[in-house]
Short mmCIF file of C-alpha atoms and ligand atoms in Angstrom, two decimals:
data_model
loop_
_atom_site.label_atom_id
_atom_site.label_comp_id
_atom_site.label_asym_id
_atom_site.label_seq_id
_atom_site.Cartn_x
_atom_site.Cartn_y
_atom_site.Cartn_z
CA MET A 1 -0.05 -0.02 0.37
CA THR A 2 0.82 3.64 -0.60
CA ARG A 3 0.54 6.22 1.68
CA LEU A 4 -1.17 9.38 0.08
CA ASP A 5 -1.21 11.76 2.34
CA ALA A 6 -4.48 14.41 3.02
CA ASP A 7 -3.32 14.45 6.25
CA ASP A 8 0.31 15.94 5.67
CA ALA A 9 -1.04 19.14 7.03
CA VAL A 10 -2.58 17.90 10.33
CA ALA A 11 1.71 16.10 10.68
CA THR A 12 3.24 19.33 10.27
CA ALA A 13 0.58 21.19 11.82
CA PRO A 14 2.28 24.26 14.64
CA ARG A 15 2.14 22.74 18.39
CA GLN A 16 -0.57 24.35 20.61
CA ALA A 17 1.40 26.40 23.04
CA GLN A 18 -1.70 25.04 25.39
CA GLU A 19 -0.62 21.06 24.41
CA PRO A 20 2.42 19.26 26.39
CA GLU A 21 5.38 18.19 25.00
CA SER A 22 4.75 14.74 25.07
CA GLY A 23 2.29 12.49 27.17
CA SER A 24 3.01 10.85 30.29
CA ASP A 25 3.24 7.51 30.90
CA GLY A 26 1.13 5.15 31.98
CA PRO A 27 -2.02 2.93 31.62
CA ARG A 28 -5.03 4.48 28.88
CA ALA A 29 -8.06 3.93 27.28
CA LEU A 30 -7.82 6.03 24.32
CA LEU A 31 -10.23 4.93 22.01
CA LEU A 32 -9.29 6.71 18.29
CA GLU A 33 -10.61 6.82 15.00
CA ALA A 34 -9.38 6.09 12.16
CA ARG A 35 -9.91 7.79 8.96
CA GLU A 36 -11.46 7.22 5.29
CA VAL A 37 -8.04 7.84 2.71
CA PRO A 38 -8.86 7.70 -0.40
CA LEU A 39 -6.83 6.42 -2.63
CA GLY A 40 -8.21 7.70 -6.02
CA GLY A 41 -6.96 7.32 -9.32
CA VAL A 42 -7.36 4.09 -11.05
CA ARG A 43 -7.26 2.38 -7.72
CA ALA A 44 -10.63 3.26 -6.89
CA MET A 45 -9.70 2.08 -3.39
CA SER A 46 -10.39 3.70 -0.35
CA VAL A 47 -8.97 2.74 2.89
CA ARG A 48 -9.43 2.89 6.94
CA ARG A 49 -6.17 4.60 8.74
CA ALA A 50 -5.86 3.75 12.08
CA LEU A 51 -2.62 4.88 12.60
CA PRO A 52 -0.70 7.20 12.71
CA GLN A 53 -3.48 9.52 14.47
CA ARG A 54 -2.64 12.99 15.57
CA ASP A 55 -1.48 12.73 18.67
CA LEU A 56 0.07 9.36 18.21
CA PRO A 57 2.93 8.67 15.34
CA LEU A 58 3.18 5.17 16.74
CA VAL A 59 2.91 2.58 19.20
CA GLY A 60 6.24 0.65 20.04
CA ALA A 61 7.25 0.73 17.03
CA TRP A 62 4.39 0.52 14.74
CA CYS A 63 3.93 3.41 13.02
CA PHE A 64 0.81 2.89 10.15
CA LEU A 65 -2.06 0.44 10.16
CA ASP A 66 -4.36 0.36 7.13
CA ARG A 67 -7.33 -1.38 6.80
CA PHE A 68 -8.60 -2.13 3.20
CA GLY A 69 -11.83 -3.56 3.35
CA PRO A 70 -13.65 -5.61 3.09
CA GLN A 71 -14.81 -4.29 -0.78
CA VAL A 72 -14.56 -5.53 -3.67
CA THR A 73 -11.77 -3.93 -5.46
CA ARG A 74 -9.47 -4.09 -8.13
CA MET A 75 -6.45 -3.32 -6.90
CA ARG A 76 -3.61 -1.75 -8.77
CA VAL A 77 -1.13 -0.21 -6.46
CA GLU A 78 2.57 0.92 -9.07
CA PRO A 79 5.41 0.56 -7.94
CA HIS A 80 6.87 2.84 -5.17
CA PRO A 81 8.81 3.40 -2.70
CA HIS A 82 9.95 2.91 0.64
CA ILE A 83 13.01 3.89 3.56
CA GLY A 84 13.61 2.90 6.53
CA LEU A 85 10.38 0.93 7.68
CA GLN A 86 8.83 -2.52 7.71
CA THR A 87 5.68 -3.31 5.86
CA VAL A 88 3.63 -6.20 7.29
CA THR A 89 0.52 -7.53 5.44
CA TRP A 90 -1.67 -9.37 7.21
CA PRO A 91 -5.07 -10.48 4.75
CA PHE A 92 -7.76 -11.82 5.65
CA GLN A 93 -9.96 -12.30 2.64
CA GLY A 94 -8.62 -12.02 -1.14
CA ASP A 95 -4.89 -12.38 -3.52
CA VAL A 96 -2.67 -9.77 -4.34
CA ARG A 97 0.13 -10.52 -6.08
CA HIS A 98 3.54 -8.28 -4.27
CA ARG A 99 6.74 -8.52 -6.84
CA ASP A 100 9.56 -5.99 -5.38
CA SER A 101 12.45 -4.12 -6.58
CA ILE A 102 14.15 -7.50 -4.96
CA GLY A 103 12.69 -9.82 -7.32
CA SER A 104 10.39 -10.74 -5.53
CA ASP A 105 7.12 -12.13 -7.08
CA VAL A 106 5.06 -13.83 -4.13
CA MET A 107 0.99 -14.72 -3.89
CA VAL A 108 0.29 -13.00 -0.71
CA ARG A 109 -2.73 -15.58 0.76
CA ARG A 110 -5.08 -14.93 4.11
CA GLY A 111 -3.57 -16.54 6.57
CA ALA A 112 0.98 -15.68 5.07
CA LEU A 113 2.50 -12.95 6.65
CA ASN A 114 3.79 -10.91 4.49
CA LEU A 115 7.06 -8.93 5.38
CA MET A 116 9.05 -6.36 3.69
CA THR A 117 12.08 -4.20 5.11
CA SER A 118 12.78 -1.52 3.05
CA GLY A 119 16.18 -0.99 4.58
CA ALA A 120 17.73 2.62 2.97
CA GLY A 121 15.51 1.43 -0.13
CA ILE A 122 13.09 -0.20 -2.22
CA SER A 123 9.96 -0.08 -4.75
CA HIS A 124 7.08 -2.73 -4.58
CA SER A 125 4.02 -3.04 -6.20
CA GLU A 126 0.58 -5.23 -5.10
CA TYR A 127 -2.13 -6.20 -7.63
CA SER A 128 -4.68 -8.07 -7.33
CA LEU A 129 -5.95 -11.42 -9.54
CA GLY A 130 -7.67 -10.34 -12.44
CA GLU A 131 -9.04 -8.44 -14.48
CA GLU A 132 -12.14 -8.41 -12.39
CA ALA A 133 -13.55 -7.01 -8.98
CA ALA A 134 -12.70 -9.29 -6.21
CA PRO A 135 -13.46 -9.21 -2.82
CA LEU A 136 -10.01 -8.13 -0.83
CA ASP A 137 -9.52 -7.16 3.10
CA ALA A 138 -6.31 -6.93 4.67
CA LEU A 139 -4.32 -4.98 6.88
CA GLN A 140 -1.43 -3.66 6.15
CA LEU A 141 1.05 -2.17 9.37
CA TRP A 142 4.61 -0.87 8.43
CA VAL A 143 7.00 -0.67 11.49
CA ALA A 144 9.62 2.18 12.13
CA LEU A 145 13.27 0.12 11.97
CA PRO A 146 15.56 1.76 14.25
CA GLU A 147 19.17 3.90 13.77
CA SER A 148 20.63 0.55 12.43
CA ARG A 149 19.10 -1.31 10.17
CA ARG A 150 16.94 1.23 8.88
CA HIS A 151 20.38 2.16 6.29
CA GLY A 152 20.57 -1.58 4.86
CA ALA A 153 20.34 -3.73 2.59
CA PRO A 154 16.11 -4.53 1.50
CA ALA A 155 14.35 -7.72 2.05
CA PHE A 156 11.26 -9.66 1.67
CA GLU A 157 9.20 -12.77 3.82
CA GLN A 158 6.59 -14.80 3.51
CA HIS A 159 5.82 -17.04 6.60
CA ALA A 160 2.73 -19.15 6.12
CA GLU A 161 3.40 -21.35 9.66
CA LEU A 162 3.06 -19.45 12.37
CA PRO A 163 2.55 -19.98 16.03
CA GLN A 164 -1.23 -20.42 17.39
CA VAL A 165 -1.00 -19.50 21.44
CA ALA A 166 -3.87 -20.86 23.44
CA VAL A 167 -5.07 -17.21 25.14
CA PRO A 168 -6.53 -18.38 28.27
CA ALA A 169 -9.79 -17.87 29.77
CA VAL A 170 -11.43 -15.76 32.69
CA SER A 171 -14.98 -17.26 31.82
CA GLY A 172 -15.80 -19.22 28.61
CA ALA A 173 -13.88 -20.78 25.85
CA GLU A 174 -9.79 -20.26 26.32
CA GLY A 175 -9.56 -17.68 23.06
CA ALA A 176 -6.71 -18.30 20.51
CA ALA A 177 -4.21 -16.17 18.73
CA ALA A 178 -1.74 -16.25 15.91
CA VAL A 179 1.99 -14.64 16.27
CA VAL A 180 2.21 -12.21 13.81
CA LEU A 181 5.10 -10.83 14.70
CA GLY A 182 7.25 -10.40 17.79
CA VAL A 183 7.06 -11.81 20.53
CA PHE A 184 2.92 -12.72 22.30
CA ALA A 185 2.88 -14.73 25.32
CA GLY A 186 5.78 -16.19 25.87
CA VAL A 187 6.36 -17.15 21.76
CA ALA A 188 7.99 -15.59 18.77
CA SER A 189 7.39 -15.27 15.33
CA PRO A 190 9.80 -16.57 12.99
CA ALA A 191 9.91 -13.09 10.97
CA THR A 192 12.33 -10.71 11.27
CA THR A 193 12.51 -8.05 13.67
CA PHE A 194 14.64 -5.20 14.90
CA THR A 195 13.05 -3.33 18.28
CA PRO A 196 11.08 -5.65 20.70
CA ILE A 197 7.77 -5.83 19.19
CA VAL A 198 4.70 -7.37 19.42
CA GLY A 199 1.87 -7.55 16.80
CA ALA A 200 -0.89 -10.91 17.31
CA GLU A 201 -4.57 -11.90 16.14
CA ILE A 202 -6.38 -13.03 18.86
CA ARG A 203 -9.89 -15.14 17.79
CA VAL A 204 -12.43 -14.38 21.39
CA PRO A 205 -14.46 -17.70 20.80
CA ALA A 206 -18.80 -16.06 21.74
CA GLY A 207 -19.36 -16.01 25.46
CA SER A 208 -16.43 -15.54 25.96
CA ARG A 209 -14.08 -13.04 27.99
CA LEU A 210 -10.13 -13.90 27.92
CA ARG A 211 -7.32 -12.66 29.55
CA VAL A 212 -4.67 -11.62 27.31
CA PRO A 213 -1.27 -11.32 28.87
CA LEU A 214 1.23 -7.83 27.69
CA ASP A 215 4.46 -7.38 28.65
CA PRO A 216 4.11 -3.67 30.53
CA ALA A 217 7.26 -2.14 29.96
CA TRP A 218 5.77 -2.16 26.41
CA GLU A 219 2.69 -0.01 24.90
CA HIS A 220 0.46 -1.51 23.12
CA ALA A 221 -3.33 -0.67 21.51
CA LEU A 222 -6.02 -2.87 20.04
CA VAL A 223 -7.79 -2.53 16.17
CA GLY A 224 -11.16 -4.22 16.26
CA VAL A 225 -10.91 -7.20 12.86
CA ASP A 226 -14.50 -9.07 13.28
CA GLY A 227 -16.92 -9.22 15.50
CA ASP A 228 -18.00 -7.42 18.32
CA LEU A 229 -15.70 -7.07 21.01
CA THR A 230 -15.23 -5.25 24.44
CA VAL A 231 -12.42 -4.47 26.35
CA HIS A 232 -11.56 -4.36 29.47
CA ALA A 233 -9.52 -0.62 30.76
CA GLY A 234 -11.54 0.11 33.74
CA ASP A 235 -14.29 1.28 32.03
CA ASP A 236 -15.75 -1.14 29.75
CA VAL A 237 -15.22 -0.51 25.62
CA VAL A 238 -16.62 -1.47 23.03
CA LEU A 239 -14.13 -1.79 20.28
CA ASP A 240 -14.73 -1.99 16.08
CA ASP A 241 -12.86 -1.79 13.18
CA VAL A 242 -13.10 2.01 12.76
CA HIS A 243 -11.20 2.18 15.97
CA LEU A 244 -7.95 1.94 17.28
CA LEU A 245 -7.46 1.49 21.10
CA TYR A 246 -4.31 2.73 22.97
CA LEU A 247 -3.74 1.17 26.28
CA GLY A 248 -0.60 3.21 27.24
CA ILE A 249 1.72 0.85 28.95
CA ALA A 250 2.06 -0.60 32.78
CA ARG A 251 0.04 -2.69 32.25
CA ASP A 252 0.71 -6.93 32.26
CA GLU A 253 -2.94 -8.25 31.32
CA ILE A 254 -5.93 -7.16 28.85
CA GLU A 255 -9.56 -8.74 29.87
CA VAL A 256 -11.61 -9.27 26.25
CA SER A 257 -15.10 -10.17 25.87
CA SER A 258 -17.86 -11.19 22.93
CA THR A 259 -21.04 -12.00 22.09
CA GLY A 260 -21.04 -13.38 19.01
CA GLY A 261 -17.04 -13.61 18.86
CA ALA A 262 -14.38 -11.82 17.63
CA THR A 263 -11.21 -11.13 16.07
CA VAL A 264 -9.04 -8.58 17.74
CA PHE A 265 -5.69 -7.39 16.32
CA LEU A 266 -2.86 -6.51 18.82
CA LEU A 267 -0.05 -4.31 18.12
CA GLY A 268 2.51 -3.03 20.53
CA GLY A 269 5.82 -2.60 21.87
CA GLU A 270 9.11 -1.73 23.59
CA PRO A 271 8.33 2.84 23.44
CA PHE A 272 10.24 3.59 20.23
CA GLU A 273 13.88 5.15 20.34
CA ASP A 274 13.08 8.00 17.39
CA ASP A 275 10.97 10.50 17.67
CA ILE A 276 10.52 9.76 13.33
CA VAL A 277 9.74 11.75 9.91
CA MET A 278 7.04 10.35 7.79
CA TRP A 279 5.98 10.90 4.92
CA TRP A 280 4.28 9.46 1.91
CA ASN A 281 6.10 6.25 1.98
CA PHE A 282 9.18 6.66 4.04
CA VAL A 283 10.20 6.80 7.69
CA GLY A 284 13.53 9.53 8.67
CA ARG A 285 14.37 11.15 10.64
CA THR A 286 14.87 15.62 9.04
CA HIS A 287 12.98 16.55 6.80
CA ASP A 288 16.38 16.49 4.58
CA GLU A 289 17.14 12.61 4.04
CA ILE A 290 13.12 12.89 2.99
CA VAL A 291 14.07 15.05 0.17
CA GLU A 292 16.48 12.89 -1.05
CA ALA A 293 14.65 10.17 -0.84
CA ARG A 294 12.04 11.76 -2.75
CA ASP A 295 14.37 13.47 -5.03
CA ALA A 296 16.13 9.71 -5.73
CA TRP A 297 12.84 8.46 -6.46
CA GLU A 298 12.00 10.94 -8.70
CA ALA A 299 15.14 11.02 -10.68
CA GLY A 300 14.79 7.22 -11.18
CA GLY A 301 17.99 5.64 -9.88
CA GLU A 302 19.62 2.45 -8.46
CA ARG A 303 18.36 3.34 -4.74
CA PHE A 304 14.83 1.93 -5.42
CA GLY A 305 16.02 -0.50 -8.10
CA HIS A 306 13.40 -1.45 -10.61
CA VAL A 307 9.87 -3.54 -9.16
CA VAL A 308 9.93 -7.27 -11.86
CA ASP A 309 8.15 -7.99 -14.04
CA HIS A 310 7.25 -4.08 -14.69
CA GLY A 311 7.56 -1.40 -17.37
CA ASP A 312 7.93 2.34 -17.09
CA GLU A 313 5.06 2.72 -14.29
CA ARG A 314 5.06 4.21 -10.88
CA ILE A 315 3.74 5.85 -8.27
CA PRO A 316 5.01 9.66 -8.56
CA ALA A 317 5.61 11.26 -5.38
CA PRO A 318 3.47 14.13 -4.17
CA PRO A 319 4.88 17.79 -4.46
CA LEU A 320 6.03 18.78 -0.48
CA PRO A 321 4.65 21.15 1.40
CA ALA A 322 5.94 24.08 2.01
CA VAL A 323 6.55 23.63 5.54
CA ARG A 324 9.31 21.65 7.01
CA LEU A 325 8.84 18.17 7.90
CA THR A 326 8.82 18.07 11.59
CA ARG A 327 9.56 14.58 14.62
CA ARG A 328 6.49 13.78 16.00
CA ARG A 329 5.99 12.51 19.40
CA ARG A 330 3.56 11.38 21.11
CA ARG A 331 1.35 13.58 23.13
CA VAL A 332 -1.77 11.45 24.88
MN1 MN B 401 4.18 0.66 -0.09
#
């Protein structure tokens, strides 16, 4: 997925004097609404973007979360570049063909994690199969790379076999979780990570209340995927698929329940080492390095390579905003 930024004006807006410099640490139960982002053009798709939020740029190293679907569409995301991040694609429905500039050409399907590490530069495309519109639904998330890895080589990996772990019940049947990325309940995903992190899909049976284990040194958030879900975070919070619930840090568990059965995605990790600058498909630390990456993409040079089996088609970078891009930090 590519990021076409209606939100960049917000991202670079000056801080209000009365707002705190950064959020204090501790448990939170902050419900944040995803915004509808039309991707426009020939792609004719829209996505719901739950991260970044104006006051919450990161949850651990997670810096971006799009839900695209469920919808019937013909996905055509032409070659576009990335720096400084990993893309995590977690499909629910539909087949997408991923091709990139290091020669990967794979099908992205339900049950498999697709993880692309940009390092200093990669480009890729994402097309649905066939000429007709088809049902499509997935999460795509980005993980910010730490300083030690963000200047390195690009990579792509796919994992069809992910660990499944039981989630204990307070009442009703126990739940189950797929450990997509990082570590959940002491069990590690085989996928390559560079910071302490968790991404897990948790299934809550009908009529159950589960106790989801969390690392109290990490911050966490939940996003609803499907079904009815209540999060018992002090007050009871109803969580749907158009909101992200930020839980803060210093929780060692969170209880969730469902009447009819639900699926929820847990994301979290160690609070990230740096404030980041994020613009279009780039994650960096300074305005100037974003400009450098944009120039490199527009020049069509070697940095971003050439996506296998494509011709000249590519998504041009949007114009830079008139103001300098600034680092963002948590203010909740
Ligand atoms: Mn992309």
